[in-house]
mmCIF file of C-alpha atoms in Angstrom:
data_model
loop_
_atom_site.group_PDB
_atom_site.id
_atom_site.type_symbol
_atom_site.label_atom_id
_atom_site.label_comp_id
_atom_site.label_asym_id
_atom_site.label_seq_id
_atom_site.Cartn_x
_atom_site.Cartn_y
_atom_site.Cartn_z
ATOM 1 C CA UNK A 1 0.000 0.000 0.000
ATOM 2 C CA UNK A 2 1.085 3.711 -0.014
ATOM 3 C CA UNK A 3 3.822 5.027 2.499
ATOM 4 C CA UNK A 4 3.318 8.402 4.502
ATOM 5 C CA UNK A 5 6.289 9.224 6.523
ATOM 6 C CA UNK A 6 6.781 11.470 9.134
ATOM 7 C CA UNK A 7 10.268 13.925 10.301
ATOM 8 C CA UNK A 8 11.181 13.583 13.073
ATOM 9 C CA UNK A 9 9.839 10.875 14.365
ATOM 10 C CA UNK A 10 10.513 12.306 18.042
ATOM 11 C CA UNK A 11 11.697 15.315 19.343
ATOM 12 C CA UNK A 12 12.187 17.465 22.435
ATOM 13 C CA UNK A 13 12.319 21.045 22.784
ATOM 14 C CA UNK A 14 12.225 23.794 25.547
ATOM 15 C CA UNK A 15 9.483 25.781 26.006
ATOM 16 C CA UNK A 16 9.280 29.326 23.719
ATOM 17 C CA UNK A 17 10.941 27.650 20.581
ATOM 18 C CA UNK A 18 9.051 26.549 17.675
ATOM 19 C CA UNK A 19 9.077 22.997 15.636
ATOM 20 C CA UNK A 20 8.500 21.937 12.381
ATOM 21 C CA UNK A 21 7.265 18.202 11.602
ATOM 22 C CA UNK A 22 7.090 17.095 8.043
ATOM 23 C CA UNK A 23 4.668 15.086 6.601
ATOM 24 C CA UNK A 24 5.628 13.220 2.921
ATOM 25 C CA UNK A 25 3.803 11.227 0.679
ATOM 26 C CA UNK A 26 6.486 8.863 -0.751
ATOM 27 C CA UNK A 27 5.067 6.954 -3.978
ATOM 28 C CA UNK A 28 2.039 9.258 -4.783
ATOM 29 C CA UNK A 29 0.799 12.328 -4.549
ATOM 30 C CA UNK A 30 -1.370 14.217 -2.347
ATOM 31 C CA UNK A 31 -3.242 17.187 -3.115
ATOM 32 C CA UNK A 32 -5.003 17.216 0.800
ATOM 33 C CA UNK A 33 -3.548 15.849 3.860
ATOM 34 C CA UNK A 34 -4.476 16.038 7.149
ATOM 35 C CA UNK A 35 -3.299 16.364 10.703
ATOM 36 C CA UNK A 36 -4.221 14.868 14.042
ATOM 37 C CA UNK A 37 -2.895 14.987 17.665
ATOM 38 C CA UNK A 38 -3.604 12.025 20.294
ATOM 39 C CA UNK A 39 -3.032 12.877 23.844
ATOM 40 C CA UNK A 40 -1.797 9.804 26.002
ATOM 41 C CA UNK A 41 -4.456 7.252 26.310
ATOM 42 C CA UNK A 42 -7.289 9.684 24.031
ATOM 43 C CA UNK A 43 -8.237 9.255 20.428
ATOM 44 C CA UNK A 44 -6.871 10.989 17.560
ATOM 45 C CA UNK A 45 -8.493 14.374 16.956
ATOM 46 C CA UNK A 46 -8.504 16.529 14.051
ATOM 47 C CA UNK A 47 -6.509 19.575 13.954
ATOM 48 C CA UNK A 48 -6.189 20.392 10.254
ATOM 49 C CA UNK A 49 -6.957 19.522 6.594
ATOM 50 C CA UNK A 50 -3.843 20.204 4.577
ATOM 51 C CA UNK A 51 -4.434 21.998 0.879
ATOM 52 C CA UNK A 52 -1.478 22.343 -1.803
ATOM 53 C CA UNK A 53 -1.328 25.503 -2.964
ATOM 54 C CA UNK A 54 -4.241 26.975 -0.393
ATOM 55 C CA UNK A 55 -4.424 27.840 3.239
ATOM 56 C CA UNK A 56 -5.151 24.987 5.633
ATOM 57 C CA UNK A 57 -9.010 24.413 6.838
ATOM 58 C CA UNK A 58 -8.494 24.157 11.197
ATOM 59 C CA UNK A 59 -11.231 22.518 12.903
ATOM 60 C CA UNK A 60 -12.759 24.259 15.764
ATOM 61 C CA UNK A 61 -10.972 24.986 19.103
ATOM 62 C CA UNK A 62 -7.150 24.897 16.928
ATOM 63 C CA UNK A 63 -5.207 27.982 17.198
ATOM 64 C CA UNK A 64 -3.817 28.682 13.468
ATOM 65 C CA UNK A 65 -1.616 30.773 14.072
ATOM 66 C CA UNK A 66 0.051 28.716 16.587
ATOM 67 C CA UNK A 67 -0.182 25.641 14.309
ATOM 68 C CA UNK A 68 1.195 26.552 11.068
ATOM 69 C CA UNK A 69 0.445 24.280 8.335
ATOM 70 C CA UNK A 70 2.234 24.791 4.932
ATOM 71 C CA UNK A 71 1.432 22.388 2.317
ATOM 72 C CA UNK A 72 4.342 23.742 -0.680
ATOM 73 C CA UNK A 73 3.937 20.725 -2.822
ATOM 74 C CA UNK A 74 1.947 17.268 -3.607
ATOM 75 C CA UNK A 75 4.349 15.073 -1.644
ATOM 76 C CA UNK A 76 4.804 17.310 1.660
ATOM 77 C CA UNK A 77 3.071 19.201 4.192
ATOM 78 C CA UNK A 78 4.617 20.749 7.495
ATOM 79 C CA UNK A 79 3.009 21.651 10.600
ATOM 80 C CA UNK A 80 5.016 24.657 12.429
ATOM 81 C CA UNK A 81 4.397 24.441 16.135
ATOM 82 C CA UNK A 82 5.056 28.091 17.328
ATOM 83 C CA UNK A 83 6.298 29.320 20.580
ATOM 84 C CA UNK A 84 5.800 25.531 21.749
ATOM 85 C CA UNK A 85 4.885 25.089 25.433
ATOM 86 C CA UNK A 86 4.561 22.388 27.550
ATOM 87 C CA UNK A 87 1.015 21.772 26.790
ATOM 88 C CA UNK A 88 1.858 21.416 23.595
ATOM 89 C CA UNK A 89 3.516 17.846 23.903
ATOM 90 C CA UNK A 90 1.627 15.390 22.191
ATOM 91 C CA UNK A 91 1.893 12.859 19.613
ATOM 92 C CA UNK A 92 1.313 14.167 16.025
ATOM 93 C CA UNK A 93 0.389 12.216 13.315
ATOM 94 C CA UNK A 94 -0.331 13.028 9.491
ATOM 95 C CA UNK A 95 -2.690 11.236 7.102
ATOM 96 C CA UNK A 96 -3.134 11.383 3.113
ATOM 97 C CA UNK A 97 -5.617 9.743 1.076
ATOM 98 C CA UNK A 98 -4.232 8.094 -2.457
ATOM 99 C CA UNK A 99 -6.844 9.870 -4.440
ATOM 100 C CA UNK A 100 -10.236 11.428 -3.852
ATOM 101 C CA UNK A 101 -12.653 9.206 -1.647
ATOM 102 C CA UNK A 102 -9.758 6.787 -1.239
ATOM 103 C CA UNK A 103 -8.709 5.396 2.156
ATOM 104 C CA UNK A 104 -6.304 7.245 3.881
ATOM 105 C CA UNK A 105 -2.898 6.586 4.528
ATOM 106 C CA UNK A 106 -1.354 7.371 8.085
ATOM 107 C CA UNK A 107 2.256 8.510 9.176
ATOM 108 C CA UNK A 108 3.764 6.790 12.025
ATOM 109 C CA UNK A 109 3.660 9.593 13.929
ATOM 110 C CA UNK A 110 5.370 12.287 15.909
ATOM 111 C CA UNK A 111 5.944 12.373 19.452
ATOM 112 C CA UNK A 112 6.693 15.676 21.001
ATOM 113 C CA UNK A 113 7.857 16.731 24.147
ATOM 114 C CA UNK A 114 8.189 20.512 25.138
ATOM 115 C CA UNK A 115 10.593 20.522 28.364
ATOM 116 C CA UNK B 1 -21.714 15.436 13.048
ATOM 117 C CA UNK B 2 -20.337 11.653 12.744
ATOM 118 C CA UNK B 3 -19.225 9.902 15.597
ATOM 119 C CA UNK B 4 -17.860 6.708 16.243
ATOM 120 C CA UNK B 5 -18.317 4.667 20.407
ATOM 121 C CA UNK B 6 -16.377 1.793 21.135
ATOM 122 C CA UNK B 7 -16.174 0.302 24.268
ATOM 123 C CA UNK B 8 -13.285 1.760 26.525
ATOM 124 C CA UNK B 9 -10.978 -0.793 27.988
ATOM 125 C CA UNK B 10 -8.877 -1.805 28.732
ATOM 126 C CA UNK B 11 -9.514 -5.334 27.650
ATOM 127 C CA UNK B 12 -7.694 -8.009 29.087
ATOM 128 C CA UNK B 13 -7.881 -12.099 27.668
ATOM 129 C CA UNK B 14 -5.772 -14.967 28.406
ATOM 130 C CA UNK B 15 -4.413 -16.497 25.035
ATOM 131 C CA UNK B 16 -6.788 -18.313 23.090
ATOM 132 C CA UNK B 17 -9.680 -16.368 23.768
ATOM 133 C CA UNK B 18 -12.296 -15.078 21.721
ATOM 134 C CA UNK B 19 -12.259 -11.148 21.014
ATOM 135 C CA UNK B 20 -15.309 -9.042 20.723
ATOM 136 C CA UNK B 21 -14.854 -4.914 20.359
ATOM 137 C CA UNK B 22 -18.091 -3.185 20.145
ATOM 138 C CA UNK B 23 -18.298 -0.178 17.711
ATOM 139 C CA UNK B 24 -21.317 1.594 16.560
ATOM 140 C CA UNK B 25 -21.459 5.092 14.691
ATOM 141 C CA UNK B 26 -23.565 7.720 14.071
ATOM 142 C CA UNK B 27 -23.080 9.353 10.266
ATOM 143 C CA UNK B 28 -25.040 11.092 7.585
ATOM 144 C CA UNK B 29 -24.814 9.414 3.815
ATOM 145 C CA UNK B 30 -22.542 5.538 3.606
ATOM 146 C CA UNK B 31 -19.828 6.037 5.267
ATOM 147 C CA UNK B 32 -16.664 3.329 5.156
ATOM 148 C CA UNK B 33 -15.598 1.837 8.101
ATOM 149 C CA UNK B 34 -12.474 0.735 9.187
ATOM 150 C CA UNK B 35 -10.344 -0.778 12.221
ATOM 151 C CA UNK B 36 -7.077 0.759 13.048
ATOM 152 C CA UNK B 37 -4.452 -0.967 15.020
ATOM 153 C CA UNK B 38 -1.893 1.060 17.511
ATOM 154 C CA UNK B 39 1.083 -1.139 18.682
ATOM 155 C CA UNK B 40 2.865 0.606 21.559
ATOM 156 C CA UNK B 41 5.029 3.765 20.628
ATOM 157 C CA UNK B 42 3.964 3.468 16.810
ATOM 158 C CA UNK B 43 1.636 5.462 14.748
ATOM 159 C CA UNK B 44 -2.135 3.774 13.079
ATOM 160 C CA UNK B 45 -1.835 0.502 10.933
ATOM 161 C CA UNK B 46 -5.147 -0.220 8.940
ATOM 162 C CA UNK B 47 -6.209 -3.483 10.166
ATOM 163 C CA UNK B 48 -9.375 -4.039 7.821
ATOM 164 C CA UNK B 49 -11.808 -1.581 6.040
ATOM 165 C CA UNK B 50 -15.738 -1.985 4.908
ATOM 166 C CA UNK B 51 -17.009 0.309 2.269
ATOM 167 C CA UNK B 52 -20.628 -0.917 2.233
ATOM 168 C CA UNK B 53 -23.272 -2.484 3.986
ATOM 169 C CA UNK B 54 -23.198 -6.194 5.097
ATOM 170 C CA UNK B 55 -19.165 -6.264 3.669
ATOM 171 C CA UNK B 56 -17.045 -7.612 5.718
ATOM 172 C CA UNK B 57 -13.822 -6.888 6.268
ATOM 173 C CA UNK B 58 -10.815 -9.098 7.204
ATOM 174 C CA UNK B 59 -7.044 -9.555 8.211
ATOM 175 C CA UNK B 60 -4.963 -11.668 10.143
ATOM 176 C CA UNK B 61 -7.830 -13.830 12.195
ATOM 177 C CA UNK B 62 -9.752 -10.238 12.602
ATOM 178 C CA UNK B 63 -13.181 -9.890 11.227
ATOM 179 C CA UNK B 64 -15.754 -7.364 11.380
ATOM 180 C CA UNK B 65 -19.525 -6.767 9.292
ATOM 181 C CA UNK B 66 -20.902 -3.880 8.138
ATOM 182 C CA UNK B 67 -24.363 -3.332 9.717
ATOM 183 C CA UNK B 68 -26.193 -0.844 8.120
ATOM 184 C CA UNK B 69 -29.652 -1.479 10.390
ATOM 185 C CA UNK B 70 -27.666 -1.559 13.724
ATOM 186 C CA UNK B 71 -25.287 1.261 12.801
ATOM 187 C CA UNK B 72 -22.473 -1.294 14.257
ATOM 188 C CA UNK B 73 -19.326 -2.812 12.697
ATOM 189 C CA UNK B 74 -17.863 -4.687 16.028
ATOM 190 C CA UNK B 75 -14.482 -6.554 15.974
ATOM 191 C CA UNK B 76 -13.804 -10.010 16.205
ATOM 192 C CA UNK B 77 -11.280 -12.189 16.702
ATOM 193 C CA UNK B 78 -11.539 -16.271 16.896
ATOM 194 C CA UNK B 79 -8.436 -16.890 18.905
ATOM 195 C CA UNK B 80 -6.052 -14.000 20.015
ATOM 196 C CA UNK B 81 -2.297 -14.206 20.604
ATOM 197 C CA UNK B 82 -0.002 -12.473 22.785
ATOM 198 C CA UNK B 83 0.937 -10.478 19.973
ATOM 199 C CA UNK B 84 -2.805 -8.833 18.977
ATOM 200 C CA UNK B 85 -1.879 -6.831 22.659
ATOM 201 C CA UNK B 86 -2.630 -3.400 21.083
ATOM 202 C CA UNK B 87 -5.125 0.032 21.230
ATOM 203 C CA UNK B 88 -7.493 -0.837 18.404
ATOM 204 C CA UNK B 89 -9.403 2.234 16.932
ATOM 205 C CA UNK B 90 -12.700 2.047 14.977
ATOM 206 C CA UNK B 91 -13.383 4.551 12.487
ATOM 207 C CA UNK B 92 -15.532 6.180 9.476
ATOM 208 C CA UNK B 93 -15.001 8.011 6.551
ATOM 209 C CA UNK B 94 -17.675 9.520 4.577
ATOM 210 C CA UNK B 95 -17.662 8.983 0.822
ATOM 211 C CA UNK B 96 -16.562 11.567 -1.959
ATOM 212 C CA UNK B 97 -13.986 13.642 -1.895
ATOM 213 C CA UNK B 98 -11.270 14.092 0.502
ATOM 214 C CA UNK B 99 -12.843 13.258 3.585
ATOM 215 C CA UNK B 100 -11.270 13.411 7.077
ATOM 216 C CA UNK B 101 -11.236 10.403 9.256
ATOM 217 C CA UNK B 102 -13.475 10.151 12.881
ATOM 218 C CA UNK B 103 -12.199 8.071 15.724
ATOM 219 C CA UNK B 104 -13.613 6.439 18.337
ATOM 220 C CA UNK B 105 -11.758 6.690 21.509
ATOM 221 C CA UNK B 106 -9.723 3.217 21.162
ATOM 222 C CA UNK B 107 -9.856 0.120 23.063
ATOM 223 C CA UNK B 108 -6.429 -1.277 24.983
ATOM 224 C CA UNK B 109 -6.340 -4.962 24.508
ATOM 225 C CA UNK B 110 -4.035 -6.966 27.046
ATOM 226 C CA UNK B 111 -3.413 -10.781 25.898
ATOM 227 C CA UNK B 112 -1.779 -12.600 28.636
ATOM 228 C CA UNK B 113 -0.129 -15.915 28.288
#
Protein backbone atom coordinates (compact mmCIF):
# COMPACT_ATOMS: atom_id res chain seq x y z
CA UNK A 1 0.00 0.00 0.00
CA UNK A 2 1.08 3.71 -0.01
CA UNK A 3 3.82 5.03 2.50
CA UNK A 4 3.32 8.40 4.50
CA UNK A 5 6.29 9.22 6.52
CA UNK A 6 6.78 11.47 9.13
CA UNK A 7 10.27 13.92 10.30
CA UNK A 8 11.18 13.58 13.07
CA UNK A 9 9.84 10.87 14.37
CA UNK A 10 10.51 12.31 18.04
CA UNK A 11 11.70 15.31 19.34
CA UNK A 12 12.19 17.47 22.44
CA UNK A 13 12.32 21.05 22.78
CA UNK A 14 12.22 23.79 25.55
CA UNK A 15 9.48 25.78 26.01
CA UNK A 16 9.28 29.33 23.72
CA UNK A 17 10.94 27.65 20.58
CA UNK A 18 9.05 26.55 17.67
CA UNK A 19 9.08 23.00 15.64
CA UNK A 20 8.50 21.94 12.38
CA UNK A 21 7.27 18.20 11.60
CA UNK A 22 7.09 17.09 8.04
CA UNK A 23 4.67 15.09 6.60
CA UNK A 24 5.63 13.22 2.92
CA UNK A 25 3.80 11.23 0.68
CA UNK A 26 6.49 8.86 -0.75
CA UNK A 27 5.07 6.95 -3.98
CA UNK A 28 2.04 9.26 -4.78
CA UNK A 29 0.80 12.33 -4.55
CA UNK A 30 -1.37 14.22 -2.35
CA UNK A 31 -3.24 17.19 -3.11
CA UNK A 32 -5.00 17.22 0.80
CA UNK A 33 -3.55 15.85 3.86
CA UNK A 34 -4.48 16.04 7.15
CA UNK A 35 -3.30 16.36 10.70
CA UNK A 36 -4.22 14.87 14.04
CA UNK A 37 -2.89 14.99 17.66
CA UNK A 38 -3.60 12.02 20.29
CA UNK A 39 -3.03 12.88 23.84
CA UNK A 40 -1.80 9.80 26.00
CA UNK A 41 -4.46 7.25 26.31
CA UNK A 42 -7.29 9.68 24.03
CA UNK A 43 -8.24 9.25 20.43
CA UNK A 44 -6.87 10.99 17.56
CA UNK A 45 -8.49 14.37 16.96
CA UNK A 46 -8.50 16.53 14.05
CA UNK A 47 -6.51 19.58 13.95
CA UNK A 48 -6.19 20.39 10.25
CA UNK A 49 -6.96 19.52 6.59
CA UNK A 50 -3.84 20.20 4.58
CA UNK A 51 -4.43 22.00 0.88
CA UNK A 52 -1.48 22.34 -1.80
CA UNK A 53 -1.33 25.50 -2.96
CA UNK A 54 -4.24 26.97 -0.39
CA UNK A 55 -4.42 27.84 3.24
CA UNK A 56 -5.15 24.99 5.63
CA UNK A 57 -9.01 24.41 6.84
CA UNK A 58 -8.49 24.16 11.20
CA UNK A 59 -11.23 22.52 12.90
CA UNK A 60 -12.76 24.26 15.76
CA UNK A 61 -10.97 24.99 19.10
CA UNK A 62 -7.15 24.90 16.93
CA UNK A 63 -5.21 27.98 17.20
CA UNK A 64 -3.82 28.68 13.47
CA UNK A 65 -1.62 30.77 14.07
CA UNK A 66 0.05 28.72 16.59
CA UNK A 67 -0.18 25.64 14.31
CA UNK A 68 1.19 26.55 11.07
CA UNK A 69 0.44 24.28 8.33
CA UNK A 70 2.23 24.79 4.93
CA UNK A 71 1.43 22.39 2.32
CA UNK A 72 4.34 23.74 -0.68
CA UNK A 73 3.94 20.73 -2.82
CA UNK A 74 1.95 17.27 -3.61
CA UNK A 75 4.35 15.07 -1.64
CA UNK A 76 4.80 17.31 1.66
CA UNK A 77 3.07 19.20 4.19
CA UNK A 78 4.62 20.75 7.50
CA UNK A 79 3.01 21.65 10.60
CA UNK A 80 5.02 24.66 12.43
CA UNK A 81 4.40 24.44 16.14
CA UNK A 82 5.06 28.09 17.33
CA UNK A 83 6.30 29.32 20.58
CA UNK A 84 5.80 25.53 21.75
CA UNK A 85 4.88 25.09 25.43
CA UNK A 86 4.56 22.39 27.55
CA UNK A 87 1.02 21.77 26.79
CA UNK A 88 1.86 21.42 23.60
CA UNK A 89 3.52 17.85 23.90
CA UNK A 90 1.63 15.39 22.19
CA UNK A 91 1.89 12.86 19.61
CA UNK A 92 1.31 14.17 16.02
CA UNK A 93 0.39 12.22 13.31
CA UNK A 94 -0.33 13.03 9.49
CA UNK A 95 -2.69 11.24 7.10
CA UNK A 96 -3.13 11.38 3.11
CA UNK A 97 -5.62 9.74 1.08
CA UNK A 98 -4.23 8.09 -2.46
CA UNK A 99 -6.84 9.87 -4.44
CA UNK A 100 -10.24 11.43 -3.85
CA UNK A 101 -12.65 9.21 -1.65
CA UNK A 102 -9.76 6.79 -1.24
CA UNK A 103 -8.71 5.40 2.16
CA UNK A 104 -6.30 7.24 3.88
CA UNK A 105 -2.90 6.59 4.53
CA UNK A 106 -1.35 7.37 8.08
CA UNK A 107 2.26 8.51 9.18
CA UNK A 108 3.76 6.79 12.03
CA UNK A 109 3.66 9.59 13.93
CA UNK A 110 5.37 12.29 15.91
CA UNK A 111 5.94 12.37 19.45
CA UNK A 112 6.69 15.68 21.00
CA UNK A 113 7.86 16.73 24.15
CA UNK A 114 8.19 20.51 25.14
CA UNK A 115 10.59 20.52 28.36
CA UNK B 1 -21.71 15.44 13.05
CA UNK B 2 -20.34 11.65 12.74
CA UNK B 3 -19.23 9.90 15.60
CA UNK B 4 -17.86 6.71 16.24
CA UNK B 5 -18.32 4.67 20.41
CA UNK B 6 -16.38 1.79 21.13
CA UNK B 7 -16.17 0.30 24.27
CA UNK B 8 -13.29 1.76 26.52
CA UNK B 9 -10.98 -0.79 27.99
CA UNK B 10 -8.88 -1.81 28.73
CA UNK B 11 -9.51 -5.33 27.65
CA UNK B 12 -7.69 -8.01 29.09
CA UNK B 13 -7.88 -12.10 27.67
CA UNK B 14 -5.77 -14.97 28.41
CA UNK B 15 -4.41 -16.50 25.03
CA UNK B 16 -6.79 -18.31 23.09
CA UNK B 17 -9.68 -16.37 23.77
CA UNK B 18 -12.30 -15.08 21.72
CA UNK B 19 -12.26 -11.15 21.01
CA UNK B 20 -15.31 -9.04 20.72
CA UNK B 21 -14.85 -4.91 20.36
CA UNK B 22 -18.09 -3.18 20.15
CA UNK B 23 -18.30 -0.18 17.71
CA UNK B 24 -21.32 1.59 16.56
CA UNK B 25 -21.46 5.09 14.69
CA UNK B 26 -23.56 7.72 14.07
CA UNK B 27 -23.08 9.35 10.27
CA UNK B 28 -25.04 11.09 7.58
CA UNK B 29 -24.81 9.41 3.81
CA UNK B 30 -22.54 5.54 3.61
CA UNK B 31 -19.83 6.04 5.27
CA UNK B 32 -16.66 3.33 5.16
CA UNK B 33 -15.60 1.84 8.10
CA UNK B 34 -12.47 0.73 9.19
CA UNK B 35 -10.34 -0.78 12.22
CA UNK B 36 -7.08 0.76 13.05
CA UNK B 37 -4.45 -0.97 15.02
CA UNK B 38 -1.89 1.06 17.51
CA UNK B 39 1.08 -1.14 18.68
CA UNK B 40 2.87 0.61 21.56
CA UNK B 41 5.03 3.76 20.63
CA UNK B 42 3.96 3.47 16.81
CA UNK B 43 1.64 5.46 14.75
CA UNK B 44 -2.14 3.77 13.08
CA UNK B 45 -1.84 0.50 10.93
CA UNK B 46 -5.15 -0.22 8.94
CA UNK B 47 -6.21 -3.48 10.17
CA UNK B 48 -9.38 -4.04 7.82
CA UNK B 49 -11.81 -1.58 6.04
CA UNK B 50 -15.74 -1.98 4.91
CA UNK B 51 -17.01 0.31 2.27
CA UNK B 52 -20.63 -0.92 2.23
CA UNK B 53 -23.27 -2.48 3.99
CA UNK B 54 -23.20 -6.19 5.10
CA UNK B 55 -19.17 -6.26 3.67
CA UNK B 56 -17.04 -7.61 5.72
CA UNK B 57 -13.82 -6.89 6.27
CA UNK B 58 -10.82 -9.10 7.20
CA UNK B 59 -7.04 -9.56 8.21
CA UNK B 60 -4.96 -11.67 10.14
CA UNK B 61 -7.83 -13.83 12.20
CA UNK B 62 -9.75 -10.24 12.60
CA UNK B 63 -13.18 -9.89 11.23
CA UNK B 64 -15.75 -7.36 11.38
CA UNK B 65 -19.53 -6.77 9.29
CA UNK B 66 -20.90 -3.88 8.14
CA UNK B 67 -24.36 -3.33 9.72
CA UNK B 68 -26.19 -0.84 8.12
CA UNK B 69 -29.65 -1.48 10.39
CA UNK B 70 -27.67 -1.56 13.72
CA UNK B 71 -25.29 1.26 12.80
CA UNK B 72 -22.47 -1.29 14.26
CA UNK B 73 -19.33 -2.81 12.70
CA UNK B 74 -17.86 -4.69 16.03
CA UNK B 75 -14.48 -6.55 15.97
CA UNK B 76 -13.80 -10.01 16.20
CA UNK B 77 -11.28 -12.19 16.70
CA UNK B 78 -11.54 -16.27 16.90
CA UNK B 79 -8.44 -16.89 18.90
CA UNK B 80 -6.05 -14.00 20.02
CA UNK B 81 -2.30 -14.21 20.60
CA UNK B 82 0.00 -12.47 22.78
CA UNK B 83 0.94 -10.48 19.97
CA UNK B 84 -2.81 -8.83 18.98
CA UNK B 85 -1.88 -6.83 22.66
CA UNK B 86 -2.63 -3.40 21.08
CA UNK B 87 -5.13 0.03 21.23
CA UNK B 88 -7.49 -0.84 18.40
CA UNK B 89 -9.40 2.23 16.93
CA UNK B 90 -12.70 2.05 14.98
CA UNK B 91 -13.38 4.55 12.49
CA UNK B 92 -15.53 6.18 9.48
CA UNK B 93 -15.00 8.01 6.55
CA UNK B 94 -17.68 9.52 4.58
CA UNK B 95 -17.66 8.98 0.82
CA UNK B 96 -16.56 11.57 -1.96
CA UNK B 97 -13.99 13.64 -1.90
CA UNK B 98 -11.27 14.09 0.50
CA UNK B 99 -12.84 13.26 3.58
CA UNK B 100 -11.27 13.41 7.08
CA UNK B 101 -11.24 10.40 9.26
CA UNK B 102 -13.48 10.15 12.88
CA UNK B 103 -12.20 8.07 15.72
CA UNK B 104 -13.61 6.44 18.34
CA UNK B 105 -11.76 6.69 21.51
CA UNK B 106 -9.72 3.22 21.16
CA UNK B 107 -9.86 0.12 23.06
CA UNK B 108 -6.43 -1.28 24.98
CA UNK B 109 -6.34 -4.96 24.51
CA UNK B 110 -4.03 -6.97 27.05
CA UNK B 111 -3.41 -10.78 25.90
CA UNK B 112 -1.78 -12.60 28.64
CA UNK B 113 -0.13 -15.91 28.29
Amino acid sequence: GAVVSQHPSWVICKSGTSVKIECRSLDFQATTMFWYRQFPKQSLMLMATSNEGSKATYEQGVEKDKFLINHASLTLSTLTVTSAHPEDSSFYICSAPQSRGHEQFFGPGTRLTVL
Amino acid sequence: GNSVTQMEGPVTLSEEAFLTINCTYTATGYPSLFWYVQYPGEGLQLLLKATKADDKGSNKGFEATYRKETTSFHLEKGSVQVSDSAVYFCALMNSGGYQKVTFGIGTKLQVIP
